[in-house]
Tab-separated table of C-alpha atoms in Angstrom:
chain	number	residue	atom	x	y	z
A	806	UNK	CA	142.585	-42.371	44.245
A	807	UNK	CA	141.749	-46.259	42.580
A	808	UNK	CA	139.836	-45.988	39.810
A	809	UNK	CA	137.062	-48.207	38.874
A	810	UNK	CA	138.182	-51.897	39.092
A	811	UNK	CA	136.320	-54.486	37.136
A	812	UNK	CA	137.456	-57.981	36.820
A	813	UNK	CA	138.187	-60.207	34.678
A	814	UNK	CA	139.986	-58.304	32.218
A	815	UNK	CA	138.789	-60.583	29.220
A	816	UNK	CA	136.714	-63.693	29.446
A	817	UNK	CA	136.141	-66.610	26.635
A	818	UNK	CA	134.270	-69.067	27.256
A	819	UNK	CA	131.628	-71.638	24.765
A	820	UNK	CA	128.183	-70.689	24.090
A	821	UNK	CA	124.952	-71.544	26.598
A	822	UNK	CA	127.915	-71.136	29.398
A	823	UNK	CA	127.566	-68.795	32.432
A	824	UNK	CA	129.629	-65.928	32.767
A	825	UNK	CA	129.283	-63.331	35.746
A	826	UNK	CA	131.241	-60.149	35.618
A	827	UNK	CA	132.579	-58.181	38.727
A	828	UNK	CA	133.056	-54.345	40.134
A	829	UNK	CA	134.249	-52.409	42.665
A	830	UNK	CA	133.488	-48.769	42.110
A	831	UNK	CA	134.736	-45.915	43.855
A	832	UNK	CA	134.805	-45.463	47.591
A	833	UNK	CA	131.523	-43.249	48.219
A	834	UNK	CA	129.971	-43.577	44.418
A	835	UNK	CA	126.625	-44.186	45.077
A	836	UNK	CA	125.375	-44.739	41.540
A	837	UNK	CA	126.706	-47.727	39.218
A	838	UNK	CA	126.304	-48.343	35.534
A	839	UNK	CA	126.861	-51.257	33.535
A	840	UNK	CA	127.282	-50.623	29.600
A	841	UNK	CA	127.506	-53.073	26.926
A	842	UNK	CA	130.018	-51.863	23.934
A	843	UNK	CA	130.211	-53.482	21.199
A	844	UNK	CA	132.724	-53.195	18.649
A	845	UNK	CA	132.909	-50.283	16.619
A	846	UNK	CA	129.946	-48.416	18.818
A	847	UNK	CA	129.654	-46.315	22.056
A	848	UNK	CA	128.940	-47.665	25.152
A	849	UNK	CA	125.030	-48.522	25.626
A	850	UNK	CA	123.536	-48.850	29.517
A	851	UNK	CA	122.453	-51.944	30.720
A	852	UNK	CA	121.598	-51.021	34.409
A	853	UNK	CA	121.846	-48.004	36.672
A	854	UNK	CA	121.962	-48.631	40.137
A	855	UNK	CA	121.072	-45.750	43.144
A	856	UNK	CA	122.999	-47.663	46.109
A	857	UNK	CA	121.331	-50.788	46.071
A	858	UNK	CA	118.329	-50.251	44.254
A	859	UNK	CA	118.337	-50.746	40.268
A	860	UNK	CA	116.517	-47.501	38.844
A	861	UNK	CA	116.989	-48.027	35.062
A	862	UNK	CA	117.103	-51.782	33.936
A	863	UNK	CA	114.676	-51.358	30.744
A	864	UNK	CA	117.756	-52.226	28.759
A	865	UNK	CA	119.172	-55.091	30.364
A	866	UNK	CA	117.594	-58.516	28.615
A	867	UNK	CA	116.351	-60.140	31.340
A	868	UNK	CA	115.630	-63.337	30.166
A	869	UNK	CA	118.861	-63.822	30.576
A	870	UNK	CA	120.826	-61.330	31.589
A	871	UNK	CA	120.956	-60.538	35.957
A	872	UNK	CA	122.481	-58.009	38.116
A	873	UNK	CA	123.068	-56.836	41.851
A	874	UNK	CA	124.546	-54.666	44.177
A	875	UNK	CA	124.317	-55.965	47.606
A	876	UNK	CA	125.405	-53.244	50.127
A	877	UNK	CA	125.452	-50.889	47.353
A	878	UNK	CA	129.431	-50.834	47.044
A	879	UNK	CA	130.109	-54.034	44.756
A	880	UNK	CA	128.312	-55.693	41.313
A	881	UNK	CA	128.007	-58.246	40.019
A	882	UNK	CA	126.593	-59.001	36.242
A	883	UNK	CA	125.817	-62.457	35.454
A	884	UNK	CA	124.690	-63.649	31.730
A	885	UNK	CA	123.221	-67.312	31.610
A	886	UNK	CA	123.327	-68.851	29.385
A	887	UNK	CA	125.568	-66.954	26.905
A	888	UNK	CA	124.796	-66.272	22.895
A	889	UNK	CA	127.551	-65.604	20.256
A	890	UNK	CA	125.932	-61.864	20.112
A	891	UNK	CA	126.988	-61.635	23.937
A	892	UNK	CA	130.784	-61.220	22.926
A	893	UNK	CA	131.574	-57.486	23.529
A	894	UNK	CA	133.521	-55.429	26.347
A	895	UNK	CA	131.077	-54.529	29.521
A	896	UNK	CA	131.971	-51.311	30.930
A	897	UNK	CA	130.962	-50.687	34.550
A	898	UNK	CA	131.078	-46.639	35.734
A	899	UNK	CA	130.515	-45.182	39.136
A	900	UNK	CA	129.632	-41.589	39.851
A	901	UNK	CA	129.788	-39.837	42.807
A	902	UNK	CA	126.237	-38.621	43.498
A	903	UNK	CA	122.297	-39.007	42.546
A	904	UNK	CA	122.660	-36.383	39.645
A	905	UNK	CA	122.419	-37.546	36.191
A	906	UNK	CA	124.919	-35.146	34.737
A	907	UNK	CA	127.718	-35.748	37.081
A	908	UNK	CA	130.707	-37.153	35.855
A	909	UNK	CA	130.962	-40.847	35.585
A	910	UNK	CA	134.224	-43.109	35.787
A	911	UNK	CA	134.725	-45.650	33.680
A	912	UNK	CA	136.640	-49.132	34.402
A	913	UNK	CA	138.750	-50.324	32.004
A	914	UNK	CA	136.054	-53.118	30.901
A	915	UNK	CA	135.505	-57.197	30.802
A	916	UNK	CA	135.941	-58.183	27.129
A	917	UNK	CA	134.028	-61.280	26.615
A	918	UNK	CA	134.092	-63.705	23.602
A	919	UNK	CA	132.102	-66.504	23.319
A	920	UNK	CA	133.148	-69.220	20.742
B	1431	UNK	CA	114.726	-38.007	22.237
B	1432	UNK	CA	118.319	-37.118	22.478
B	1433	UNK	CA	120.883	-38.288	20.128
B	1434	UNK	CA	124.285	-37.281	19.418
B	1435	UNK	CA	126.132	-37.597	16.060
B	1436	UNK	CA	129.206	-38.080	15.484
B	1437	UNK	CA	130.305	-36.689	11.453
B	1438	UNK	CA	133.694	-38.681	10.763
B	1439	UNK	CA	134.172	-42.308	12.278
B	1440	UNK	CA	138.381	-41.677	11.156
B	1441	UNK	CA	140.515	-38.664	11.449
B	1442	UNK	CA	144.138	-38.540	10.357
B	1443	UNK	CA	146.303	-35.966	11.221
B	1444	UNK	CA	149.817	-34.919	11.451
B	1445	UNK	CA	151.638	-34.434	14.817
B	1446	UNK	CA	151.595	-30.712	15.071
B	1447	UNK	CA	148.571	-29.606	13.244
B	1448	UNK	CA	144.995	-29.142	14.307
B	1449	UNK	CA	142.557	-31.975	15.480
B	1450	UNK	CA	139.076	-31.080	14.897
B	1451	UNK	CA	136.368	-33.592	15.642
B	1452	UNK	CA	132.697	-32.971	14.623
B	1453	UNK	CA	129.993	-33.810	16.691
B	1454	UNK	CA	126.330	-32.412	16.546
B	1455	UNK	CA	123.426	-33.193	19.192
B	1456	UNK	CA	119.658	-33.494	19.580
B	1457	UNK	CA	117.769	-32.912	22.621
B	1458	UNK	CA	114.692	-31.802	23.751
B	1459	UNK	CA	115.700	-30.493	26.809
B	1460	UNK	CA	118.937	-28.244	28.238
B	1461	UNK	CA	121.961	-30.719	27.241
B	1462	UNK	CA	124.536	-31.727	29.244
B	1463	UNK	CA	127.390	-32.657	26.443
B	1464	UNK	CA	130.541	-34.345	27.596
B	1465	UNK	CA	133.465	-35.855	25.324
B	1466	UNK	CA	135.227	-38.698	26.536
B	1467	UNK	CA	138.586	-40.383	25.210
B	1468	UNK	CA	139.472	-44.300	25.005
B	1469	UNK	CA	142.717	-45.523	24.505
B	1470	UNK	CA	143.137	-49.255	23.587
B	1471	UNK	CA	142.495	-51.694	26.752
B	1472	UNK	CA	142.244	-48.959	28.582
B	1473	UNK	CA	138.743	-47.348	30.701
B	1474	UNK	CA	136.765	-43.862	29.204
B	1475	UNK	CA	138.206	-41.072	30.658
B	1476	UNK	CA	136.406	-37.589	30.396
B	1477	UNK	CA	137.854	-34.569	28.643
B	1478	UNK	CA	135.264	-32.205	29.140
B	1479	UNK	CA	131.840	-31.351	29.790
B	1480	UNK	CA	129.252	-28.473	29.205
B	1481	UNK	CA	126.593	-28.090	31.753
B	1482	UNK	CA	125.198	-24.917	30.934
B	1483	UNK	CA	127.826	-22.341	31.934
B	1484	UNK	CA	130.532	-20.939	29.999
B	1485	UNK	CA	129.666	-21.975	26.217
B	1486	UNK	CA	133.714	-22.167	25.204
B	1487	UNK	CA	134.928	-25.123	27.528
B	1488	UNK	CA	138.494	-26.332	28.197
B	1489	UNK	CA	139.598	-29.584	29.601
B	1490	UNK	CA	142.067	-32.052	29.671
B	1491	UNK	CA	145.281	-32.269	27.570
B	1492	UNK	CA	145.212	-29.159	26.162
B	1493	UNK	CA	141.211	-29.991	24.356
B	1494	UNK	CA	138.439	-27.740	24.498
B	1495	UNK	CA	135.256	-27.335	22.769
B	1496	UNK	CA	132.671	-24.855	22.304
B	1497	UNK	CA	129.096	-25.162	22.712
B	1498	UNK	CA	127.020	-23.767	19.573
B	1499	UNK	CA	123.003	-23.884	20.111
B	1500	UNK	CA	122.249	-22.358	16.844
B	1501	UNK	CA	124.323	-25.422	15.266
B	1502	UNK	CA	123.327	-28.320	17.311
B	1503	UNK	CA	127.247	-28.793	17.572
B	1504	UNK	CA	129.467	-29.385	19.849
B	1505	UNK	CA	132.743	-29.951	18.315
B	1506	UNK	CA	136.143	-31.109	20.076
B	1507	UNK	CA	139.477	-29.396	18.914
B	1508	UNK	CA	143.334	-28.902	20.057
B	1509	UNK	CA	145.359	-26.497	18.468
B	1510	UNK	CA	148.358	-29.418	18.746
B	1511	UNK	CA	147.959	-33.127	18.060
B	1512	UNK	CA	150.295	-34.906	20.117
B	1513	UNK	CA	150.953	-38.979	19.480
B	1514	UNK	CA	149.877	-39.714	22.712
B	1515	UNK	CA	146.438	-38.319	21.141
B	1516	UNK	CA	145.516	-41.268	19.426
B	1517	UNK	CA	142.641	-43.259	20.527
B	1518	UNK	CA	139.032	-43.718	20.316
B	1519	UNK	CA	136.795	-40.111	21.032
B	1520	UNK	CA	132.937	-40.370	21.847
B	1521	UNK	CA	130.790	-37.407	22.268
B	1522	UNK	CA	127.874	-37.766	24.529
B	1523	UNK	CA	124.898	-35.982	25.426
B	1524	UNK	CA	122.299	-36.439	28.941
B	1525	UNK	CA	119.700	-33.817	29.957
B	1526	UNK	CA	117.998	-32.856	33.239
B	1527	UNK	CA	115.039	-35.063	32.626
B	1528	UNK	CA	117.335	-37.931	32.561
B	1529	UNK	CA	119.800	-39.947	34.230
B	1530	UNK	CA	121.228	-41.849	30.290
B	1531	UNK	CA	124.646	-41.355	28.840
B	1532	UNK	CA	123.971	-40.863	24.902
B	1533	UNK	CA	126.967	-42.001	23.658
B	1534	UNK	CA	127.745	-41.222	19.898
B	1535	UNK	CA	129.349	-44.199	17.643
B	1536	UNK	CA	133.139	-43.024	18.044
B	1537	UNK	CA	135.569	-40.906	15.628
B	1538	UNK	CA	138.950	-42.924	15.775
B	1539	UNK	CA	141.814	-40.399	15.734
B	1540	UNK	CA	145.279	-41.466	13.894
B	1541	UNK	CA	147.939	-39.387	14.716
B	1542	UNK	CA	150.963	-39.296	12.233
B	1543	UNK	CA	154.399	-38.823	13.226
């Protein structure tokens, strides 16, 4: 079974430029998560989808971040414009059921560097 | 509110010696607890999880953890460290009233030959 796929794995951009990350969850997983992981820290939830619906986006900085999950499968996370402080690893995870205590399966992440 | 505290940011052991990674949690509701491992440039992988069944939980790669409600702890142990165990380990809490995973700050495990 293929795991969670993320691309690109690495991205270097200049500040004020836009950037987008893509995630393909495990087939059949209804719930998809985007996390932000700063250096030396644990991941922090940005947004959670149940199928197409964003059910928790309270931690998403909506002035510059946006996300979508069309058709309830793949998802894209966008930053526009990027700031120096956005340099981090962006993780995508998915889980099979609509229950919070189910195991989440993580992708390898996209490491963003903003210059 | 829920939180986890990983008591050690770094742990160093020799290969073949026991591993102990400490975690204390705080939760207003019955918690579910997890340990995840993150190898460099790889995704987080679930080691084990506790969801109110047996208090001693066995995971992959010889790891286990014991849920102690009286001590609000969920320490991760392994009898004999292997070089391949060197990684970052995260203790995680969630509960039935929320779908949010709360991660600790991580413990970096180094294993020396």
